[in-house]
Amino acid sequence: MKDEIIVPVLKEEDFIAANKRRDTYALTRDMQALEFNQAIVTRQLAEDKNPIKCDKCGKEFEAGLTSKGSLTCPECSKPA
């Protein structure tokens, strides 16, 4: 009894079922990647806008990422 080695025989998978399973997996993976990419793009666009209210006139303007210290809009900061 100890000398007998039992090797499980794997059943052959149907090629049509295997291809369908691979296609559904690939479709799910692609849809998830598309959603992640859209979320990244919308976050980057929101960071680029960065709306800030002006201290002097109260109007909202897009400051971008560079002007963190300046809270006045370009119209108010222009010399008269």
CSV table of N, CA and C in Angstrom, one decimal:
chain,number,residue,atom,x,y,z
A,1,MET,N,0.8,-1.2,0.0
A,1,MET,CA,0.0,0.0,0.0
A,1,MET,C,0.8,1.3,0.0
A,2,LYS,N,1.9,1.3,0.7
A,2,LYS,CA,2.8,2.5,0.8
A,2,LYS,C,3.5,2.8,-0.5
A,3,ASP,N,3.7,1.8,-1.4
A,3,ASP,CA,4.4,2.0,-2.6
A,3,ASP,C,3.5,2.6,-3.7
A,4,GLU,N,2.2,2.6,-3.5
A,4,GLU,CA,1.3,3.1,-4.5
A,4,GLU,C,1.2,4.6,-4.4
A,5,ILE,N,1.4,5.2,-5.6
A,5,ILE,CA,1.3,6.7,-5.7
A,5,ILE,C,0.0,7.0,-6.5
A,6,ILE,N,-0.8,7.8,-5.9
A,6,ILE,CA,-2.1,8.2,-6.6
A,6,ILE,C,-1.9,9.6,-7.1
A,7,VAL,N,-2.0,9.7,-8.4
A,7,VAL,CA,-1.9,11.0,-9.1
A,7,VAL,C,-3.3,11.4,-9.6
A,8,PRO,N,-3.8,12.5,-9.1
A,8,PRO,CA,-5.1,12.9,-9.5
A,8,PRO,C,-5.1,13.3,-11.0
A,9,VAL,N,-6.0,12.8,-11.8
A,9,VAL,CA,-6.1,13.1,-13.2
A,9,VAL,C,-7.0,14.3,-13.4
A,10,LEU,N,-6.4,15.4,-13.9
A,10,LEU,CA,-7.2,16.6,-14.1
A,10,LEU,C,-8.1,16.4,-15.3
A,11,LYS,N,-9.3,16.9,-15.2
A,11,LYS,CA,-10.3,16.8,-16.3
A,11,LYS,C,-10.0,17.8,-17.3
A,12,GLU,N,-10.2,17.5,-18.6
A,12,GLU,CA,-10.0,18.4,-19.6
A,12,GLU,C,-11.1,19.5,-19.6
A,13,GLU,N,-10.7,20.7,-19.7
A,13,GLU,CA,-11.7,21.8,-19.7
A,13,GLU,C,-12.1,22.0,-21.2
A,14,ASP,N,-13.4,22.3,-21.3
A,14,ASP,CA,-13.9,22.6,-22.6
A,14,ASP,C,-13.3,23.9,-23.1
A,15,PHE,N,-12.9,23.9,-24.4
A,15,PHE,CA,-12.2,25.1,-24.9
A,15,PHE,C,-13.2,26.3,-25.0
A,16,ILE,N,-14.4,26.0,-25.3
A,16,ILE,CA,-15.4,27.1,-25.5
A,16,ILE,C,-15.6,27.7,-24.1
A,17,ALA,N,-15.8,26.9,-23.1
A,17,ALA,CA,-16.0,27.4,-21.7
A,17,ALA,C,-14.7,28.2,-21.2
A,18,ALA,N,-13.6,27.7,-21.6
A,18,ALA,CA,-12.3,28.4,-21.1
A,18,ALA,C,-12.2,29.7,-21.8
A,19,ASN,N,-12.5,29.8,-23.1
A,19,ASN,CA,-12.4,31.0,-23.8
A,19,ASN,C,-13.4,32.0,-23.3
A,20,LYS,N,-14.6,31.6,-23.0
A,20,LYS,CA,-15.6,32.5,-22.5
A,20,LYS,C,-15.2,33.0,-21.1
A,21,ARG,N,-14.6,32.1,-20.3
A,21,ARG,CA,-14.2,32.6,-18.9
A,21,ARG,C,-13.1,33.6,-19.1
A,22,ARG,N,-12.1,33.4,-20.0
A,22,ARG,CA,-11.0,34.3,-20.2
A,22,ARG,C,-11.6,35.7,-20.7
A,23,ASP,N,-12.6,35.6,-21.6
A,23,ASP,CA,-13.1,36.8,-22.2
A,23,ASP,C,-13.9,37.7,-21.1
A,24,THR,N,-14.6,37.0,-20.3
A,24,THR,CA,-15.3,37.7,-19.2
A,24,THR,C,-14.3,38.3,-18.2
A,25,TYR,N,-13.3,37.6,-17.9
A,25,TYR,CA,-12.2,38.1,-17.0
A,25,TYR,C,-11.6,39.3,-17.6
A,26,ALA,N,-11.2,39.2,-18.9
A,26,ALA,CA,-10.5,40.4,-19.6
A,26,ALA,C,-11.5,41.6,-19.7
A,27,LEU,N,-12.8,41.3,-19.9
A,27,LEU,CA,-13.7,42.5,-20.0
A,27,LEU,C,-13.8,43.1,-18.6
A,28,THR,N,-13.9,42.3,-17.5
A,28,THR,CA,-14.0,42.9,-16.2
A,28,THR,C,-12.8,43.7,-15.9
A,29,ARG,N,-11.6,43.2,-16.2
A,29,ARG,CA,-10.3,43.8,-15.9
A,29,ARG,C,-10.2,45.2,-16.7
A,30,ASP,N,-10.7,45.2,-18.0
A,30,ASP,CA,-10.6,46.4,-18.8
A,30,ASP,C,-11.6,47.4,-18.3
A,31,MET,N,-12.8,47.0,-17.9
A,31,MET,CA,-13.7,48.0,-17.3
A,31,MET,C,-13.2,48.6,-16.0
A,32,GLN,N,-12.6,47.8,-15.2
A,32,GLN,CA,-12.0,48.3,-13.9
A,32,GLN,C,-10.9,49.3,-14.2
A,33,ALA,N,-10.0,49.0,-15.2
A,33,ALA,CA,-8.9,49.9,-15.5
A,33,ALA,C,-9.5,51.2,-16.1
A,34,LEU,N,-10.6,51.1,-16.9
A,34,LEU,CA,-11.2,52.3,-17.5
A,34,LEU,C,-11.7,53.2,-16.4
A,35,GLU,N,-12.4,52.6,-15.4
A,35,GLU,CA,-12.9,53.4,-14.2
A,35,GLU,C,-11.8,54.1,-13.4
A,36,PHE,N,-10.7,53.3,-13.2
A,36,PHE,CA,-9.5,53.9,-12.5
A,36,PHE,C,-8.9,55.1,-13.2
A,37,ASN,N,-8.8,54.9,-14.6
A,37,ASN,CA,-8.2,56.0,-15.4
A,37,ASN,C,-9.1,57.2,-15.4
A,38,GLN,N,-10.4,57.0,-15.5
A,38,GLN,CA,-11.3,58.2,-15.4
A,38,GLN,C,-11.2,58.9,-14.1
A,39,ALA,N,-11.1,58.1,-13.0
A,39,ALA,CA,-11.0,58.8,-11.7
A,39,ALA,C,-9.7,59.6,-11.6
A,40,ILE,N,-8.6,59.1,-12.1
A,40,ILE,CA,-7.3,59.8,-12.1
A,40,ILE,C,-7.4,61.0,-12.9
A,41,VAL,N,-8.0,61.0,-14.1
A,41,VAL,CA,-8.1,62.2,-14.9
A,41,VAL,C,-9.0,63.3,-14.2
A,42,THR,N,-10.1,62.9,-13.7
A,42,THR,CA,-11.0,63.9,-13.0
A,42,THR,C,-10.3,64.5,-11.8
A,43,ARG,N,-9.5,63.7,-11.1
A,43,ARG,CA,-8.8,64.3,-9.9
A,43,ARG,C,-7.7,65.2,-10.4
A,44,GLN,N,-7.0,64.9,-11.5
A,44,GLN,CA,-6.0,65.8,-12.0
A,44,GLN,C,-6.6,67.1,-12.5
A,45,LEU,N,-7.8,67.0,-13.2
A,45,LEU,CA,-8.4,68.2,-13.6
A,45,LEU,C,-8.9,69.1,-12.5
A,46,ALA,N,-9.4,68.5,-11.4
A,46,ALA,CA,-9.8,69.2,-10.3
A,46,ALA,C,-8.7,69.9,-9.6
A,47,GLU,N,-7.5,69.3,-9.5
A,47,GLU,CA,-6.3,69.9,-8.9
A,47,GLU,C,-5.8,71.1,-9.7
A,48,ASP,N,-5.9,71.0,-11.0
A,48,ASP,CA,-5.5,72.1,-11.9
A,48,ASP,C,-6.3,73.3,-11.7
A,49,LYS,N,-7.6,73.2,-11.5
A,49,LYS,CA,-8.5,74.3,-11.3
A,49,LYS,C,-8.3,75.0,-10.0
A,50,ASN,N,-8.4,74.3,-8.9
A,50,ASN,CA,-8.2,74.8,-7.6
A,50,ASN,C,-8.9,76.2,-7.3
A,51,PRO,N,-10.2,76.3,-7.3
A,51,PRO,CA,-10.9,77.6,-7.1
A,51,PRO,C,-10.6,78.2,-5.7
A,52,ILE,N,-10.3,79.5,-5.7
A,52,ILE,CA,-10.0,80.3,-4.5
A,52,ILE,C,-10.8,81.6,-4.6
A,53,LYS,N,-11.3,82.0,-3.4
A,53,LYS,CA,-12.0,83.3,-3.4
A,53,LYS,C,-11.0,84.4,-3.1
A,54,CYS,N,-11.2,85.5,-3.8
A,54,CYS,CA,-10.3,86.7,-3.7
A,54,CYS,C,-10.6,87.4,-2.3
A,55,ASP,N,-9.5,87.9,-1.7
A,55,ASP,CA,-9.6,88.6,-0.4
A,55,ASP,C,-10.3,89.9,-0.6
A,56,LYS,N,-10.0,90.6,-1.7
A,56,LYS,CA,-10.5,92.0,-1.9
A,56,LYS,C,-11.9,92.0,-2.5
A,57,CYS,N,-12.1,91.3,-3.6
A,57,CYS,CA,-13.4,91.5,-4.3
A,57,CYS,C,-14.4,90.3,-4.0
A,58,GLY,N,-13.9,89.2,-3.5
A,58,GLY,CA,-14.7,88.0,-3.2
A,58,GLY,C,-15.1,87.1,-4.4
A,59,LYS,N,-14.5,87.5,-5.6
A,59,LYS,CA,-14.8,86.7,-6.8
A,59,LYS,C,-13.9,85.4,-6.8
A,60,GLU,N,-14.5,84.3,-7.2
A,60,GLU,CA,-13.7,83.1,-7.3
A,60,GLU,C,-12.9,83.0,-8.6
A,61,PHE,N,-11.6,82.6,-8.5
A,61,PHE,CA,-10.7,82.4,-9.6
A,61,PHE,C,-10.0,81.2,-9.5
A,62,GLU,N,-9.4,80.7,-10.6
A,62,GLU,CA,-8.7,79.4,-10.6
A,62,GLU,C,-7.2,79.8,-10.3
A,63,ALA,N,-6.7,79.3,-9.2
A,63,ALA,CA,-5.4,79.6,-8.8
A,63,ALA,C,-4.3,78.7,-9.3
A,64,GLY,N,-4.7,77.5,-9.7
A,64,GLY,CA,-3.8,76.5,-10.1
A,64,GLY,C,-3.0,76.0,-8.9
A,65,LEU,N,-1.9,75.3,-9.2
A,65,LEU,CA,-1.0,74.7,-8.2
A,65,LEU,C,0.1,75.7,-7.7
A,66,THR,N,0.4,76.7,-8.5
A,66,THR,CA,1.6,77.5,-8.1
A,66,THR,C,1.3,78.6,-7.1
A,67,SER,N,0.2,79.2,-7.1
A,67,SER,CA,-0.1,80.4,-6.3
A,67,SER,C,-0.8,79.9,-5.0
A,68,LYS,N,0.0,79.4,-4.1
A,68,LYS,CA,-0.6,78.9,-2.8
A,68,LYS,C,-0.7,80.1,-1.8
A,69,GLY,N,0.3,81.0,-1.9
A,69,GLY,CA,0.3,82.1,-0.9
A,69,GLY,C,-0.6,83.3,-1.3
A,70,SER,N,-0.8,83.5,-2.6
A,70,SER,CA,-1.5,84.7,-3.1
A,70,SER,C,-3.0,84.3,-3.1
A,71,LEU,N,-3.8,85.2,-2.3
A,71,LEU,CA,-5.3,85.0,-2.3
A,71,LEU,C,-6.0,86.1,-3.0
A,72,THR,N,-5.3,86.9,-3.8
A,72,THR,CA,-6.0,87.9,-4.6
A,72,THR,C,-6.1,87.5,-6.0
A,73,CYS,N,-7.2,87.9,-6.7
A,73,CYS,CA,-7.4,87.5,-8.1
A,73,CYS,C,-6.4,88.3,-9.0
A,74,PRO,N,-6.2,87.9,-10.2
A,74,PRO,CA,-5.3,88.6,-11.1
A,74,PRO,C,-5.8,90.0,-11.4
A,75,GLU,N,-7.1,90.3,-11.4
A,75,GLU,CA,-7.6,91.6,-11.7
A,75,GLU,C,-7.3,92.6,-10.5
A,76,CYS,N,-7.4,92.1,-9.3
A,76,CYS,CA,-7.1,93.0,-8.1
A,76,CYS,C,-5.6,93.2,-7.9
A,77,SER,N,-4.8,92.2,-8.3
A,77,SER,CA,-3.4,92.3,-8.1
A,77,SER,C,-2.7,93.2,-9.2
A,78,LYS,N,-3.4,93.5,-10.3
A,78,LYS,CA,-2.8,94.4,-11.3
A,78,LYS,C,-2.6,95.8,-10.7
A,79,PRO,N,-1.5,96.4,-11.0
A,79,PRO,CA,-1.3,97.8,-10.6
A,79,PRO,C,-2.2,98.7,-11.4
A,80,ALA,N,-2.8,99.7,-10.7
A,80,ALA,CA,-3.7,100.7,-11.3
A,80,ALA,C,-3.1,101.6,-12.2
